[in-house]
Amino acid sequence: MPPIPDFQTDLNKEFIATDLEVSTVTPTSVVITWITRRRSKLWQLVPAPVGTNTRLFLGTNNRDLKLVHEDSTPRAFHRVHIRGLEPGRRYFFSCESSGITPLPALHVTKKPGSFERTYSFTTLLPPPGKYLTSIVLANDIHIGEVRQGINLGPLFPTSVSASHDKKYPETMFTSMLEELGKRGSPYLCLAGDITNSGKQAEAVRFRDLVDGYGTQNDDWMAVRGNHDFPKHDDPFGSRIAVFQKMQLADHPSGLRIIGIDTTYKSGGGRICADQFAQISDVLRNDPDRPTLSMSHHPVTKDSVNSWPAGQTFMLRKRDRLELQKLHVKAPGVFLHFSGHTHRMRRNKPDLFGAHTEYLENAAVAAYPGGYSLLHLYEGGYILNFWRTSTPRALDWTYRSRWQMMGIGPHLTVGTVDDRNHVVFADLSGLEPYGEIPEELRV
């Protein structure tokens, strides 16, 4: 494995500013990120990070931009969070690091008309009605993992931890919990791959960390992923959730949360008949109640067709269709989210008349490295992806950018709309719970 290059600050040598991303867009704020580094070399897996200053200019037209952020601290991963914007307004921006303007580099950010190509963005307009509550969507933590990018098996092009941080999954998870604590500790939904290999020590360590956040089902719920699949014994089952059994939680707002175990031996998924019966009974008895559903494996044909591994990586066809049929019959199921692919992507449903949004959510453990916040209103919801932003988390995010020889992020980042969007739905049956977050206050 090639060595991880040291952080560099010599600006007399050539460096580039790249990977420009409009990461998060809310009604009143935006997060813009980029990196500065040396050019890639054939013998180097991870290009050397270069520390530069950070400047960002913003305005409502591209001819009159004002400096709104300046930081002289040398950084390689630049993250600028601008607050106090107007909902539904288009803004233009420019940014620079030591005089160099960062450019987009990933497939989705380089598309014509993208926010990164036009150097502009439009803040979201909240759905109608009162703010109700917020829920966290997260997945793919991989406690116990030591290298990211195992899609290529034992081959060398994976991202490994630095010598000073051998437990990057814990760094990413604890950093996320720290940020959520500052947000008032909203209810946390974890959609699988909690551990790396389902070992006892990994399950114990997860519980040590998450129990500091709150009580299972009252404050958080976790479903099993393929990495949590039981082998000789089932530590996940004894400490977190029983194999192939539906989980159910009642949020104080009245929101119903359903957790589905879709794991089955290999990377693909199934739902057993008994669990389907549990899901069917719950939805049939109260079909109109606002409901959030989750599983580890994606549940649409659109996911199958858009992922390189295809059907072998997803929930099997008969189970996808049966689950979606249950959703169609239950008007209250407004969102089903999953993990597994580590990407942000809004999927098309298979069935005519579907009202449920199907979302794949990016991983906690690796690039883009974060979680989504689901903000519920009487007339719908806002979904925002947030990259975990502690210094140690961003340090690992820089390194995990190069997983799968740098190909991984092209598949996982998603479009701005995948990461930030508004959906209209009738959630008026819920009660307000918790204070409105800062980024939603107008």
Coordinates of C-alpha atoms in Angstrom, one line a residue:
M1 CA 0.0 0.0 0.0
P2 CA 1.5 3.4 -1.0
P3 CA 2.1 5.7 2.0
I4 CA -0.4 8.4 2.9
P5 CA 1.3 11.8 2.0
D6 CA 1.8 14.4 4.7
F7 CA -0.1 17.7 4.8
Q8 CA 1.9 20.3 2.9
T9 CA 2.0 24.1 3.1
D10 CA 4.6 25.0 0.4
L11 CA 2.7 27.1 -2.0
N12 CA 5.7 27.7 -4.3
K13 CA 5.2 24.2 -5.7
E14 CA 2.2 23.7 -8.1
F15 CA -1.1 22.7 -6.5
I16 CA -4.7 22.6 -7.7
A17 CA -8.1 23.5 -6.3
T18 CA -10.7 21.0 -7.2
D19 CA -13.7 18.9 -6.3
L20 CA -16.0 22.0 -5.9
E21 CA -19.3 20.9 -4.5
V22 CA -22.4 22.9 -3.5
S23 CA -22.9 20.3 -0.7
T24 CA -26.0 21.5 1.3
V25 CA -28.7 24.0 0.3
T26 CA -31.4 24.9 2.9
P27 CA -34.0 27.8 2.8
T28 CA -31.6 30.2 4.5
S29 CA -28.1 28.7 4.2
V30 CA -25.6 27.0 1.9
V31 CA -22.5 24.8 2.4
I32 CA -19.8 24.9 -0.3
T33 CA -16.7 22.7 -0.2
W34 CA -13.5 22.0 -2.3
I35 CA -10.0 20.6 -1.8
T36 CA -6.5 21.8 -2.5
R37 CA -3.8 19.2 -3.4
R38 CA -0.8 18.3 -5.5
R39 CA -1.5 16.8 -8.8
S40 CA -1.9 13.0 -8.8
K41 CA 1.1 10.8 -9.5
L42 CA 1.0 7.2 -10.8
W43 CA 2.7 5.8 -7.7
Q44 CA 0.5 7.8 -5.3
L45 CA -2.8 6.4 -4.2
V46 CA -3.8 9.7 -2.3
P47 CA -2.4 13.0 -3.7
A48 CA -0.7 15.2 -1.1
P49 CA -3.1 17.6 0.6
V50 CA -2.0 21.3 0.4
G51 CA -3.0 23.8 3.1
T52 CA -4.2 27.2 1.7
N53 CA -6.4 30.0 2.8
T54 CA -10.2 30.0 2.1
R55 CA -12.2 32.8 0.6
L56 CA -15.8 32.9 -0.7
F57 CA -17.7 35.7 -2.4
L58 CA -21.5 35.9 -2.7
G59 CA -24.2 38.0 -4.3
T60 CA -27.6 38.0 -5.9
N61 CA -26.0 38.8 -9.3
N62 CA -22.7 37.7 -10.7
R63 CA -21.5 41.2 -11.3
D64 CA -21.5 42.4 -7.7
L65 CA -20.1 39.7 -5.4
K66 CA -19.0 40.5 -1.9
L67 CA -16.5 38.7 0.3
V68 CA -18.5 36.9 2.9
H69 CA -16.0 34.4 4.3
E70 CA -12.2 34.6 4.7
D71 CA -10.1 32.2 6.7
S72 CA -6.3 32.3 6.7
T73 CA -5.9 28.9 8.4
P74 CA -4.1 26.5 6.0
R75 CA -6.6 23.8 5.0
A76 CA -6.8 21.2 2.4
F77 CA -10.5 20.4 2.8
H78 CA -12.3 23.7 2.6
R79 CA -15.9 24.0 3.9
V80 CA -17.8 27.2 4.0
H81 CA -21.1 27.5 5.7
I82 CA -23.0 30.7 4.9
R83 CA -26.2 31.6 6.9
G84 CA -28.8 34.3 6.8
L85 CA -29.9 33.8 3.1
E86 CA -33.4 34.4 1.7
P87 CA -35.6 31.4 0.9
G88 CA -36.3 30.8 -2.8
R89 CA -33.6 33.2 -4.0
R90 CA -30.9 32.6 -6.5
Y91 CA -27.3 33.5 -5.4
F92 CA -24.1 33.6 -7.3
F93 CA -20.7 32.8 -5.8
S94 CA -17.0 32.6 -6.4
C95 CA -14.3 31.1 -4.2
E96 CA -10.5 30.8 -4.2
S97 CA -7.6 29.3 -2.3
S98 CA -4.4 31.3 -2.5
G99 CA -5.6 33.0 -5.7
I100 CA -6.7 29.8 -7.4
T101 CA -10.4 29.2 -8.3
P102 CA -11.6 25.7 -7.5
L103 CA -13.2 23.7 -10.3
P104 CA -15.7 20.8 -10.2
A105 CA -14.2 17.4 -10.8
L106 CA -16.8 14.8 -10.3
H107 CA -19.2 13.5 -13.0
V108 CA -22.4 15.0 -11.5
T109 CA -20.8 18.3 -10.6
K110 CA -19.3 18.8 -14.1
K111 CA -22.7 18.4 -15.9
P112 CA -23.8 21.5 -17.9
G113 CA -26.2 23.6 -15.8
S114 CA -25.0 22.2 -12.5
F115 CA -24.6 24.6 -9.6
E116 CA -20.9 24.0 -9.6
R117 CA -20.6 24.8 -13.3
T118 CA -22.8 27.9 -13.1
Y119 CA -21.3 29.1 -9.8
S120 CA -24.9 29.7 -8.5
F121 CA -27.6 28.1 -6.4
T122 CA -31.2 28.7 -5.4
T123 CA -32.2 28.4 -1.7
L124 CA -35.1 26.1 -1.0
L125 CA -38.7 27.2 -0.3
P126 CA -40.2 25.4 2.8
P127 CA -43.4 23.4 2.3
P128 CA -46.6 25.1 3.6
G129 CA -47.8 24.8 7.1
K130 CA -46.1 24.8 10.5
Y131 CA -42.7 23.2 11.2
L132 CA -43.3 19.9 13.1
T133 CA -40.0 18.1 13.8
S134 CA -36.7 16.8 12.4
I135 CA -35.4 13.2 11.9
V136 CA -31.9 12.1 11.1
L137 CA -31.3 9.6 8.3
A138 CA -27.9 7.8 8.5
N139 CA -26.3 4.5 7.5
D140 CA -23.2 2.5 6.7
I141 CA -21.1 3.2 9.8
H142 CA -18.9 0.1 9.5
I143 CA -17.6 -0.1 13.1
G144 CA -14.4 -2.2 13.0
E145 CA -13.5 -1.5 9.4
V146 CA -9.8 -0.7 8.6
R147 CA -9.9 0.2 4.9
Q148 CA -12.6 1.7 2.8
G149 CA -13.3 0.8 -0.9
I150 CA -13.5 -3.0 -0.6
N151 CA -15.5 -3.1 -3.8
L152 CA -12.3 -4.1 -5.5
G153 CA -11.7 -7.0 -3.1
P154 CA -8.1 -7.5 -1.8
L155 CA -6.5 -5.2 -4.4
F156 CA -4.6 -2.2 -3.1
P157 CA -6.6 0.8 -4.4
T158 CA -8.5 1.3 -1.1
S159 CA -8.5 4.2 1.4
V160 CA -6.8 3.3 4.7
S161 CA -6.7 5.1 8.0
A162 CA -3.7 7.3 9.0
S163 CA -1.4 6.2 11.7
H164 CA -2.9 8.7 14.2
D165 CA -6.5 7.6 13.5
K166 CA -6.8 3.8 13.1
K167 CA -10.5 3.8 13.9
Y168 CA -12.0 6.2 11.2
P169 CA -15.5 4.6 11.4
E170 CA -15.7 5.6 15.1
T171 CA -14.3 9.1 14.2
M172 CA -17.0 9.6 11.6
F173 CA -19.8 8.2 13.9
T174 CA -18.8 10.1 17.0
S175 CA -18.3 13.3 15.0
M176 CA -21.8 12.9 13.6
L177 CA -23.3 12.3 17.1
E178 CA -21.4 15.4 18.4
E179 CA -22.9 17.5 15.7
L180 CA -26.4 16.1 16.2
G181 CA -26.1 16.8 20.0
K182 CA -25.6 20.5 19.1
R183 CA -28.8 20.3 17.0
G184 CA -30.8 19.0 20.0
S185 CA -30.3 15.3 19.4
P186 CA -33.1 14.6 16.9
Y187 CA -34.4 11.1 16.5
L188 CA -31.7 9.0 14.7
C189 CA -32.6 6.3 12.1
L190 CA -29.7 4.0 11.1
A191 CA -30.2 1.9 8.0
G192 CA -27.7 -0.9 8.3
D193 CA -24.1 -1.8 8.1
I194 CA -23.6 -0.7 11.7
T195 CA -20.7 -3.1 12.1
N196 CA -18.1 -4.2 9.6
S197 CA -18.4 -8.0 10.1
G198 CA -21.0 -8.6 12.8
K199 CA -18.5 -9.4 15.5
Q200 CA -19.3 -9.2 19.2
A201 CA -16.7 -6.5 19.9
E202 CA -18.1 -4.3 17.0
A203 CA -21.7 -4.6 18.3
V204 CA -20.6 -3.8 21.8
R205 CA -18.6 -0.8 20.7
F206 CA -21.5 0.5 18.7
R207 CA -23.8 0.3 21.7
D208 CA -21.2 2.0 23.9
L209 CA -21.2 4.9 21.5
V210 CA -24.9 5.2 20.5
D211 CA -26.2 4.6 24.1
G212 CA -24.6 8.0 24.9
Y213 CA -26.9 9.5 22.4
G214 CA -30.1 8.1 23.8
T215 CA -32.3 5.1 24.4
Q216 CA -33.0 2.5 21.7
N217 CA -36.4 3.1 19.9
D218 CA -37.1 6.1 22.1
D219 CA -34.2 8.1 20.6
W220 CA -32.7 5.9 17.9
M221 CA -33.5 2.9 15.8
A222 CA -31.0 0.7 13.8
V223 CA -31.7 -2.0 11.3
R224 CA -29.3 -4.7 10.1
G225 CA -27.2 -4.5 6.9
N226 CA -25.4 -7.2 5.0
H227 CA -22.2 -6.5 7.0
D228 CA -24.2 -7.3 10.2
F229 CA -25.4 -10.7 8.9
P230 CA -25.2 -13.4 11.6
K231 CA -22.6 -16.1 11.1
H232 CA -21.8 -18.7 13.9
D233 CA -23.6 -16.5 16.4
D234 CA -25.5 -13.2 16.2
P235 CA -24.2 -10.4 18.4
F236 CA -26.2 -7.9 16.4
G237 CA -29.4 -9.8 17.1
S238 CA -28.7 -10.1 20.9
R239 CA -27.6 -6.5 21.3
I240 CA -29.4 -4.4 18.6
A241 CA -32.2 -6.1 16.6
V242 CA -33.5 -9.7 16.1
F243 CA -32.8 -11.2 12.6
Q244 CA -35.6 -10.6 10.0
K245 CA -38.0 -8.9 12.4
M246 CA -39.7 -5.6 11.7
Q247 CA -39.0 -2.8 14.2
L248 CA -41.5 -0.2 15.1
A249 CA -41.2 3.2 16.9
D250 CA -43.7 5.9 17.8
H251 CA -42.1 9.4 17.7
P252 CA -43.5 12.0 20.1
S253 CA -44.8 14.0 17.1
G254 CA -47.0 11.0 16.2
L255 CA -44.7 9.9 13.3
R256 CA -44.6 6.2 12.8
I257 CA -41.1 4.7 12.0
I258 CA -40.8 1.2 10.5
G259 CA -37.4 -0.6 10.3
I260 CA -37.1 -3.5 8.0
D261 CA -34.4 -6.2 8.1
T262 CA -33.5 -7.0 4.4
T263 CA -30.3 -9.0 5.0
Y264 CA -29.8 -12.5 3.4
K265 CA -26.4 -14.2 3.3
S266 CA -24.7 -12.2 0.5
G267 CA -24.7 -8.6 -0.7
G268 CA -28.3 -8.9 -2.0
G269 CA -31.4 -8.7 0.2
R270 CA -34.7 -10.4 1.0
I271 CA -37.7 -10.0 3.3
C272 CA -39.1 -13.2 4.9
A273 CA -42.8 -14.0 4.9
D274 CA -43.2 -13.4 8.6
Q275 CA -41.7 -10.0 8.4
F276 CA -43.9 -9.1 5.5
A277 CA -46.9 -10.1 7.6
Q278 CA -45.7 -7.8 10.4
I279 CA -45.3 -4.8 8.0
S280 CA -48.7 -5.5 6.3
D281 CA -50.5 -5.7 9.7
V282 CA -49.1 -2.4 10.9
L283 CA -49.9 -0.5 7.6
R284 CA -53.3 -2.1 7.2
N285 CA -54.5 -1.2 10.7
D286 CA -53.6 2.5 10.2
P287 CA -52.8 3.3 6.6
D288 CA -53.1 7.1 6.8
R289 CA -50.7 7.7 9.7
P290 CA -47.6 9.6 8.5
T291 CA -44.9 6.9 8.3
L292 CA -41.2 6.8 7.6
S293 CA -39.8 3.4 6.5
M294 CA -36.2 2.2 6.2
S295 CA -34.2 -0.8 5.1
H296 CA -30.6 -1.4 4.3
H297 CA -31.1 -2.5 0.7
P298 CA -32.7 -0.2 -1.9
V299 CA -36.1 -1.3 -3.0
T300 CA -36.7 -0.1 -6.6
K301 CA -35.8 -1.3 -10.1
D302 CA -34.3 2.2 -10.7
S303 CA -31.7 1.3 -8.1
V304 CA -30.9 -2.0 -9.8
N305 CA -30.5 -0.4 -13.2
S306 CA -28.4 2.5 -12.1
W307 CA -25.9 0.5 -10.0
P308 CA -22.9 -1.3 -11.5
A309 CA -23.5 -4.6 -9.5
G310 CA -27.2 -4.6 -10.6
Q311 CA -29.7 -7.0 -9.1
T312 CA -27.2 -9.1 -7.1
F313 CA -26.6 -6.1 -4.8
M314 CA -30.3 -5.1 -4.2
L315 CA -33.5 -6.4 -2.7
R316 CA -34.8 -9.2 -4.8
K317 CA -37.6 -8.3 -7.3
R318 CA -40.6 -10.1 -5.8
D319 CA -39.8 -8.4 -2.4
R320 CA -39.3 -5.0 -4.0
L321 CA -42.7 -5.2 -5.7
E322 CA -44.5 -6.6 -2.6
L323 CA -43.1 -3.8 -0.4
Q324 CA -44.1 -1.1 -2.8
K325 CA -47.6 -2.5 -3.1
L326 CA -48.0 -2.2 0.6
H327 CA -46.8 1.4 0.4
V328 CA -49.3 2.2 -2.4
K329 CA -52.1 0.9 -0.2
A330 CA -50.9 3.0 2.8
P331 CA -51.2 6.8 1.9
G332 CA -49.3 7.7 5.1
V333 CA -45.9 6.2 4.0
F334 CA -44.3 9.3 2.5
L335 CA -40.6 8.2 2.5
H336 CA -38.6 5.0 2.4
F337 CA -34.8 5.4 2.7
S338 CA -32.0 2.9 2.4
G339 CA -28.2 2.7 2.5
H340 CA -25.9 0.0 1.1
T341 CA -24.8 1.8 -2.1
H342 CA -23.2 4.7 -0.1
R343 CA -24.7 7.2 -2.5
M344 CA -27.2 10.0 -2.5
R345 CA -29.9 9.2 -5.1
R346 CA -33.7 9.8 -5.5
N347 CA -35.2 6.7 -7.1
K348 CA -38.2 6.3 -9.3
P349 CA -40.9 3.9 -7.9
D350 CA -41.8 0.8 -9.9
L351 CA -45.6 1.1 -9.5
F352 CA -48.1 3.4 -11.1
G353 CA -49.8 5.7 -8.5
A354 CA -47.0 5.5 -6.0
H355 CA -46.8 8.4 -3.5
T356 CA -43.8 7.3 -1.6
E357 CA -40.3 8.8 -2.2
Y358 CA -37.5 6.2 -2.4
L359 CA -34.1 7.6 -1.4
E360 CA -30.7 6.1 -1.2
N361 CA -28.7 7.9 1.6
A362 CA -24.9 8.4 1.6
A363 CA -22.6 6.7 4.0
V364 CA -21.5 8.0 7.4
A365 CA -18.1 6.2 7.1
A366 CA -16.8 7.4 3.7
Y367 CA -17.0 10.1 1.1
P368 CA -19.1 12.2 1.0
G369 CA -19.2 11.2 4.7
G370 CA -22.3 12.5 6.4
Y371 CA -26.0 12.2 7.2
S372 CA -29.4 13.7 6.1
L373 CA -31.8 15.8 8.1
L374 CA -35.5 15.3 7.4
H375 CA -37.5 18.4 8.4
L376 CA -41.2 17.8 8.6
Y377 CA -43.9 20.4 8.0
E378 CA -47.7 20.1 7.9
G379 CA -47.5 20.3 4.1
G380 CA -44.4 18.2 3.4
Y381 CA -40.8 18.0 4.2
I382 CA -37.3 19.3 3.4
L383 CA -34.4 16.8 3.0
N384 CA -30.8 18.1 3.4
F385 CA -27.5 16.2 3.3
W386 CA -24.9 17.4 5.8
R387 CA -21.2 16.4 5.5
T388 CA -19.8 15.7 8.9
S389 CA -17.5 18.6 9.5
T390 CA -15.2 18.2 12.5
P391 CA -11.5 18.5 11.5
R392 CA -10.8 14.8 12.0
A393 CA -13.9 13.9 10.0
L394 CA -12.9 16.1 7.1
D395 CA -9.3 14.7 7.3
W396 CA -10.7 11.2 6.7
T397 CA -13.2 12.5 4.1
Y398 CA -10.2 13.8 2.1
R399 CA -8.5 10.4 2.2
S400 CA -11.7 8.4 1.4
R401 CA -12.2 10.6 -1.6
W402 CA -9.7 8.3 -3.3
Q403 CA -11.5 5.0 -2.7
M404 CA -11.8 2.7 -5.7
M405 CA -8.9 4.5 -7.4
G406 CA -10.9 7.8 -7.0
I407 CA -13.9 6.4 -8.9
G408 CA -16.1 5.9 -5.8
P409 CA -17.2 9.6 -5.3
H410 CA -18.4 9.8 -8.9
L411 CA -21.0 7.2 -7.9
T412 CA -21.8 8.4 -4.4
V413 CA -22.1 12.2 -4.3
G414 CA -25.3 12.6 -6.3
T415 CA -26.8 15.8 -7.6
V416 CA -27.7 18.8 -5.5
D417 CA -31.3 17.8 -5.9
D418 CA -30.6 14.3 -4.7
R419 CA -29.0 15.8 -1.6
N420 CA -31.3 18.8 -1.0
H421 CA -35.0 18.9 -2.0
V422 CA -38.6 19.7 -0.9
V423 CA -41.5 17.2 -1.2
F424 CA -45.2 18.1 -0.7
A425 CA -47.2 15.7 1.4
D426 CA -50.0 15.8 4.0
L427 CA -48.3 15.5 7.4
S428 CA -51.0 17.5 9.2
G429 CA -51.8 14.6 11.5
L430 CA -48.5 15.2 13.3
E431 CA -47.9 17.4 16.3
P432 CA -45.0 19.9 16.7
Y433 CA -42.1 18.5 18.6
G434 CA -38.8 20.3 19.2
E435 CA -37.5 23.7 18.2
I436 CA -37.2 24.7 14.6
P437 CA -33.5 24.4 13.5
E438 CA -31.5 27.5 12.8
E439 CA -31.2 26.8 9.0
L440 CA -35.0 26.9 8.7
R441 CA -35.6 30.1 10.6
V442 CA -36.6 32.9 8.2

